[in-house]
Short mmCIF file of C-alpha atoms in Angstrom, two decimals:
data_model
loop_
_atom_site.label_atom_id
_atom_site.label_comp_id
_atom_site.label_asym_id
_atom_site.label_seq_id
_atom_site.Cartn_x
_atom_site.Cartn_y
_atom_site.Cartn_z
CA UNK A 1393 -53.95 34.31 -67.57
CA UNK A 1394 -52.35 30.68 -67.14
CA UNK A 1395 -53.38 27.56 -64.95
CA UNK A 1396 -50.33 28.36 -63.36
CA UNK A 1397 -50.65 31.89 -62.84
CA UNK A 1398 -54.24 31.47 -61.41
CA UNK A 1399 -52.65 28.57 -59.22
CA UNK A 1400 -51.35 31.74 -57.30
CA UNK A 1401 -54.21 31.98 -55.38
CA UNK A 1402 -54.45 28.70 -53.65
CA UNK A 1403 -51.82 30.05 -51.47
CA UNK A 1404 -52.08 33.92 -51.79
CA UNK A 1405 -49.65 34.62 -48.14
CA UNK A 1406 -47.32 32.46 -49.95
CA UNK A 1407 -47.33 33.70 -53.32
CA UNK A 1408 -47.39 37.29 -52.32
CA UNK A 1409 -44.25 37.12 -50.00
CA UNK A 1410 -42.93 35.05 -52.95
CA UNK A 1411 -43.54 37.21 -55.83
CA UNK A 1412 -44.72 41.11 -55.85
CA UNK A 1413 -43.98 41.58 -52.33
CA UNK A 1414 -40.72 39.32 -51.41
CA UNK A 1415 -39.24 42.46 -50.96
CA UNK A 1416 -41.37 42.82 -47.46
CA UNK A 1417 -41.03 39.04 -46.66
CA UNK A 1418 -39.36 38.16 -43.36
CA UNK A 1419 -38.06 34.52 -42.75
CA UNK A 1420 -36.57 32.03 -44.72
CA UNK A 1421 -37.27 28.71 -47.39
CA UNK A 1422 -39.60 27.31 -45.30
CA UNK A 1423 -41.48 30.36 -43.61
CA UNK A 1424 -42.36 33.82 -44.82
CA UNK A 1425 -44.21 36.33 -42.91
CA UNK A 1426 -45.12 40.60 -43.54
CA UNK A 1427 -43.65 42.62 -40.81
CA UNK A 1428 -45.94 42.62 -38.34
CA UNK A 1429 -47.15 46.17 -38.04
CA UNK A 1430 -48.30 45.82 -41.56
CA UNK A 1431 -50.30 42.89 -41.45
CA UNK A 1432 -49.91 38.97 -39.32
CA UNK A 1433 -50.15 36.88 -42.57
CA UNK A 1434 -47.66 33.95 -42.82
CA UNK A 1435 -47.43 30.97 -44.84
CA UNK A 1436 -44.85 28.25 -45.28
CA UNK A 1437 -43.72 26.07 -47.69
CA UNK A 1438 -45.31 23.28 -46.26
CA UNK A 1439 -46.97 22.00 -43.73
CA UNK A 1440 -43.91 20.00 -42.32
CA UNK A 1441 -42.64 19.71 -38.86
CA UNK A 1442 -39.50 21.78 -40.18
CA UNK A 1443 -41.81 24.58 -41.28
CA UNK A 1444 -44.25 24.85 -38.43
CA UNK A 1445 -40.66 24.84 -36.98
CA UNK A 1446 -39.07 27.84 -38.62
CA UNK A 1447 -42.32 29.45 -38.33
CA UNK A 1448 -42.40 29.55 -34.59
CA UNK A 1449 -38.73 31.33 -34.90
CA UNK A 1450 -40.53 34.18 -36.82
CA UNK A 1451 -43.09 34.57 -33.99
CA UNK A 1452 -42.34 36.00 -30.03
CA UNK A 1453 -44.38 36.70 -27.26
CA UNK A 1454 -48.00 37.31 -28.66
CA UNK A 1455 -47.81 37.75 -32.14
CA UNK A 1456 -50.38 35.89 -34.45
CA UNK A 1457 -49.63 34.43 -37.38
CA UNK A 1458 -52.88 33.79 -40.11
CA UNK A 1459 -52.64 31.37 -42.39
CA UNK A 1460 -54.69 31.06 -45.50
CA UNK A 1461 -54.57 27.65 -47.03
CA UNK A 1462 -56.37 25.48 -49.45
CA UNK A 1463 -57.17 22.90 -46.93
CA UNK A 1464 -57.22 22.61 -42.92
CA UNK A 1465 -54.34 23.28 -40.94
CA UNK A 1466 -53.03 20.27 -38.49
CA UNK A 1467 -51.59 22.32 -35.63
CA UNK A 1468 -48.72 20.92 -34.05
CA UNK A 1469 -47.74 21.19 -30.41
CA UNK A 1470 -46.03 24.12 -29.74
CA UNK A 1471 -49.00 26.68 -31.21
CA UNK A 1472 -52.31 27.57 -30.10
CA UNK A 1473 -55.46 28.20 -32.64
CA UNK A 1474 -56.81 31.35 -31.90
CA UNK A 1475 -58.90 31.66 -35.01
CA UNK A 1476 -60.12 28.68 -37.08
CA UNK A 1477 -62.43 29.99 -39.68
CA UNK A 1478 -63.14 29.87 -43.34
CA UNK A 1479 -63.20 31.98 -46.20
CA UNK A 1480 -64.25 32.59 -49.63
CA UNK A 1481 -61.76 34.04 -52.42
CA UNK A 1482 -63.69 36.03 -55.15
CA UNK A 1483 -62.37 37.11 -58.08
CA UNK A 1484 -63.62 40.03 -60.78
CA UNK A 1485 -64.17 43.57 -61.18
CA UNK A 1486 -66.80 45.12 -59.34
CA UNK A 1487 -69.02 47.52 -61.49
CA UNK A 1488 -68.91 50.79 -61.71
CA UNK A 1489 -70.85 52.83 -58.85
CA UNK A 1490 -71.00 56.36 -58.96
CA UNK A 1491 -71.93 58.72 -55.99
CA UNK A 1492 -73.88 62.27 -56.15
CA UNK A 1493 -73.35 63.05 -52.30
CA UNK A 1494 -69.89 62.13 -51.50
CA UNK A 1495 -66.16 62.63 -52.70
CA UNK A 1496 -63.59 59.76 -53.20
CA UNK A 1497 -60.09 60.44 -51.80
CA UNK A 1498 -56.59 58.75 -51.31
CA UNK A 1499 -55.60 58.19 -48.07
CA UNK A 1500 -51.85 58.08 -46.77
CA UNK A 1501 -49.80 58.18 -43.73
CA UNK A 1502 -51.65 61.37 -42.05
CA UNK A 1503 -54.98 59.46 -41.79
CA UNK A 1504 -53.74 56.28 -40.42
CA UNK A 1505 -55.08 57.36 -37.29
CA UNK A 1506 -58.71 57.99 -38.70
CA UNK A 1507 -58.36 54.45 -40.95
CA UNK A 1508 -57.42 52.66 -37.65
CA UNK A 1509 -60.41 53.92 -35.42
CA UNK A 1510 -62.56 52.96 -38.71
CA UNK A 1511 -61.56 49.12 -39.14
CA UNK A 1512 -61.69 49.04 -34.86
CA UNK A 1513 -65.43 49.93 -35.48
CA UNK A 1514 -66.06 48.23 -38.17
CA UNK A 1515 -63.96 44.59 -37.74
CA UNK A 1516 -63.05 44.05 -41.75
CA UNK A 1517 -60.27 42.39 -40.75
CA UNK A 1518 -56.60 43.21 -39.51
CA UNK A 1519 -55.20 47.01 -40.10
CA UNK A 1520 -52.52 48.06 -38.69
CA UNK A 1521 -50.14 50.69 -38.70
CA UNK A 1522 -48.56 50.39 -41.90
CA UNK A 1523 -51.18 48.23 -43.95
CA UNK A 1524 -51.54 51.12 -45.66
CA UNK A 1525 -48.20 50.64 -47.19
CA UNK A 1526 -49.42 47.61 -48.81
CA UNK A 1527 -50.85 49.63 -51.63
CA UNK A 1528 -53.72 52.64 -52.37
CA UNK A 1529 -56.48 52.98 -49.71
CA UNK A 1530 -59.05 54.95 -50.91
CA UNK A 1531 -61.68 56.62 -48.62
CA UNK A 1532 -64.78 58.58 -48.17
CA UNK A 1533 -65.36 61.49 -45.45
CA UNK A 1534 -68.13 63.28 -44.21
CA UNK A 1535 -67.78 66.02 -41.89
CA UNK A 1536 -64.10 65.99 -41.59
CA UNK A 1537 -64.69 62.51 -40.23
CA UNK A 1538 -63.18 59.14 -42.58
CA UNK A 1539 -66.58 57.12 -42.80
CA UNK A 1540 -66.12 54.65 -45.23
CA UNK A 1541 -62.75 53.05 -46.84
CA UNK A 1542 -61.25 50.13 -48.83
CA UNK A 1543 -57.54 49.31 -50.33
CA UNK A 1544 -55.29 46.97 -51.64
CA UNK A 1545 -53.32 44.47 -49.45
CA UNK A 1546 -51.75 40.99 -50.58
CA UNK A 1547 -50.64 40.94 -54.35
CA UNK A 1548 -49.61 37.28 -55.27
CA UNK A 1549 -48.38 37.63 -59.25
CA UNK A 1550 -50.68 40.04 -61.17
CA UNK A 1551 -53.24 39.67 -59.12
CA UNK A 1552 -54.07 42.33 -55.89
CA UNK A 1553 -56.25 41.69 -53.39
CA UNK A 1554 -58.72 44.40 -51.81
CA UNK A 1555 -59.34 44.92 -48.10
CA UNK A 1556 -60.64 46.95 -45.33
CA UNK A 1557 -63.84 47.30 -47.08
CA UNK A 1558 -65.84 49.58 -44.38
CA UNK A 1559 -68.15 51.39 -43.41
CA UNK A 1560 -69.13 53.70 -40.26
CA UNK A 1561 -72.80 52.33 -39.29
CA UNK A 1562 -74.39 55.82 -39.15
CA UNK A 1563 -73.34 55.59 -43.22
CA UNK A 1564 -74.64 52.56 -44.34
CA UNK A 1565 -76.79 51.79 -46.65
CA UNK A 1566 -75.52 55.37 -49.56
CA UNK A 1567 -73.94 52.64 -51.54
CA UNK A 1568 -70.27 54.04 -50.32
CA UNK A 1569 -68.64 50.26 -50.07
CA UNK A 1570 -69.70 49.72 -53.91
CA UNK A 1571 -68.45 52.80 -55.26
CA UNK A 1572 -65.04 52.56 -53.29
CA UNK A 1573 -64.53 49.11 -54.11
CA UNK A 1574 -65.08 50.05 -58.14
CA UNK A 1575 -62.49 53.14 -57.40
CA UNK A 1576 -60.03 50.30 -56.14
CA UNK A 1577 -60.30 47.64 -58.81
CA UNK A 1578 -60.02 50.26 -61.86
CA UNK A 1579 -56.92 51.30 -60.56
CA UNK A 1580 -55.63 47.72 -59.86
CA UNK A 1581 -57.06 47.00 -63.63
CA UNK A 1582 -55.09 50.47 -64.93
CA UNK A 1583 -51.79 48.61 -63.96
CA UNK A 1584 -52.86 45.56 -65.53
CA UNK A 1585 -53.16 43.50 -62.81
CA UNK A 1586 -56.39 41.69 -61.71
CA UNK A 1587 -58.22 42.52 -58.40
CA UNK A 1588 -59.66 39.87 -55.52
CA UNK A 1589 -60.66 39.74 -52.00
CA UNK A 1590 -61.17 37.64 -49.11
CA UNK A 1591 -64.32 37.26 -47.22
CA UNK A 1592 -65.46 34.80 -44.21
CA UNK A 1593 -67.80 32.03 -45.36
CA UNK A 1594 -70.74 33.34 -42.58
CA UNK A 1595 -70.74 37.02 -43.69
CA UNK A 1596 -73.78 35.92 -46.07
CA UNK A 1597 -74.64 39.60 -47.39
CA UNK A 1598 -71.50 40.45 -48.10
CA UNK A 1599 -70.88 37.82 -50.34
CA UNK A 1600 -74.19 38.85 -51.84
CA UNK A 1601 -73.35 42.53 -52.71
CA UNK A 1602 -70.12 40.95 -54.00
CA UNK A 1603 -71.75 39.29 -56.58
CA UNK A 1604 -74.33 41.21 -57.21
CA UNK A 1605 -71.21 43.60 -58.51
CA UNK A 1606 -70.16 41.09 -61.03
CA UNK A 1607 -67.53 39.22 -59.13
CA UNK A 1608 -67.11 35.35 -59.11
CA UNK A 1609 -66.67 33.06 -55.99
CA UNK A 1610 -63.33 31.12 -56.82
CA UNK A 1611 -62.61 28.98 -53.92
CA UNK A 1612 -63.22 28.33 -50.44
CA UNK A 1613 -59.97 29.20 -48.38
CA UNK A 1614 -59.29 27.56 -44.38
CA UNK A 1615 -58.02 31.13 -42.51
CA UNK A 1616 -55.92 30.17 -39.12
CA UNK A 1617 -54.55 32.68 -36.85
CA UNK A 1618 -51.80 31.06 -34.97
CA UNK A 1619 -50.20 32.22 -31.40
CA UNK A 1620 -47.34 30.22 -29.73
CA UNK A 1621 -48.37 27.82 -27.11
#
């Protein structure tokens, strides 16, 4: 994998909407967004007055838009932070976890329901009604009930970045966000691509099981969710 390839990252909205999944991007040369009942992210070209500019024309009434960006956003008039916050990018495969107690199952369009009342719990991070779209979501159920997920969202080049990594609280602690996120990256590394994910810079333990599953903390990344003043 080059410099350049690797360089991907540094803007992963961007390179996403610019490469593997420019077939979803809304907008223009100078702002990109995913439709907005798959995820908010955005990300322009720059951080001009033009682009904050043709930005705003992707957004109406209360939409977000979340940046992720290598450094801190200057917000121009005209938009309101709503969430300033940052992140770390870690890259790697997680290792193998196998369960004894519990089955590991795709998910698709009949158990968005289910996956929605599970990230509402739980608070990974955006999901809405057709993240699921954005690649396999894999789950885990107990009692007819979806109790534990994780998927694939952004992919920027060959790289693909998991998500909704979850868990219902009564299920904690079986090792079910290991094992699902191992699921996940062998079949991101079975297409040849490389798998990543996003975490906020406070969530201190998750980091921790991160690495203690092999993976390597690339970068810290500035996440801004944007509405329209």
């Amino acid at each position: 994998m080059s410099d350049s390839d690797v360089a991907l990252l540094d803007r992963p909205i961007w390179s996403a909407l610019t490469t593997s999944h420019r077939h979803l991007a809304e907008g223009g040369p100078q702002a990109l967004r995913y439709p907005v009942d798959m995820t908010p992210f955005a990300d322009m070209v720059d951080m001009s007055p033009a682009s904050f500019a043709a930005l705003g024309e992707l957004m109406s009434g209360s939409q977000v838009a979340a940046l992720f960006t290598p450094e801190p956003v200057d917000v121009p008039a005209g938009f309101k932070v709503v969430l300033a916050e940052t992140g770390e990018q870690m890259v790697g495969s997680p290792a193998d976890s196998p369960l004894r107690d519990a089955e590991i199952v795709t998910l698709g369009a009949a158990d968005v329901p289910a996956m929605m009342a599970l990230t509402e719990l739980t608070k990974p991070g955006p999901f809405a009604a057709r993240t699921h779209q954005l690649g396999t979501f894999l789950g885990i159920r107990a009692g007819g009930e979806l109790v534990a997920m994780t998927g694939e969202r952004m992919k920027p080049g060959k790289f693909v970045e998991m998500t909704a990594v979850c868990v219902h609280p009564d299920y904690r602690g079986r090792g079910y966000a290991q094992a699902l996120l191992a699921a996940v990256a062998r079949r991101i590394e079975a297409r040849g691509e490389i798998p990543f994910l996003h975490v906020f810079s406070h969530n201190a333990s998750a980091i921790a099981l991160y690495e203690r599953q092999g993976m390597t903390n690339r970068r810290r990344l500035y996440v801004t969710a944007l509405m329209k003043a």
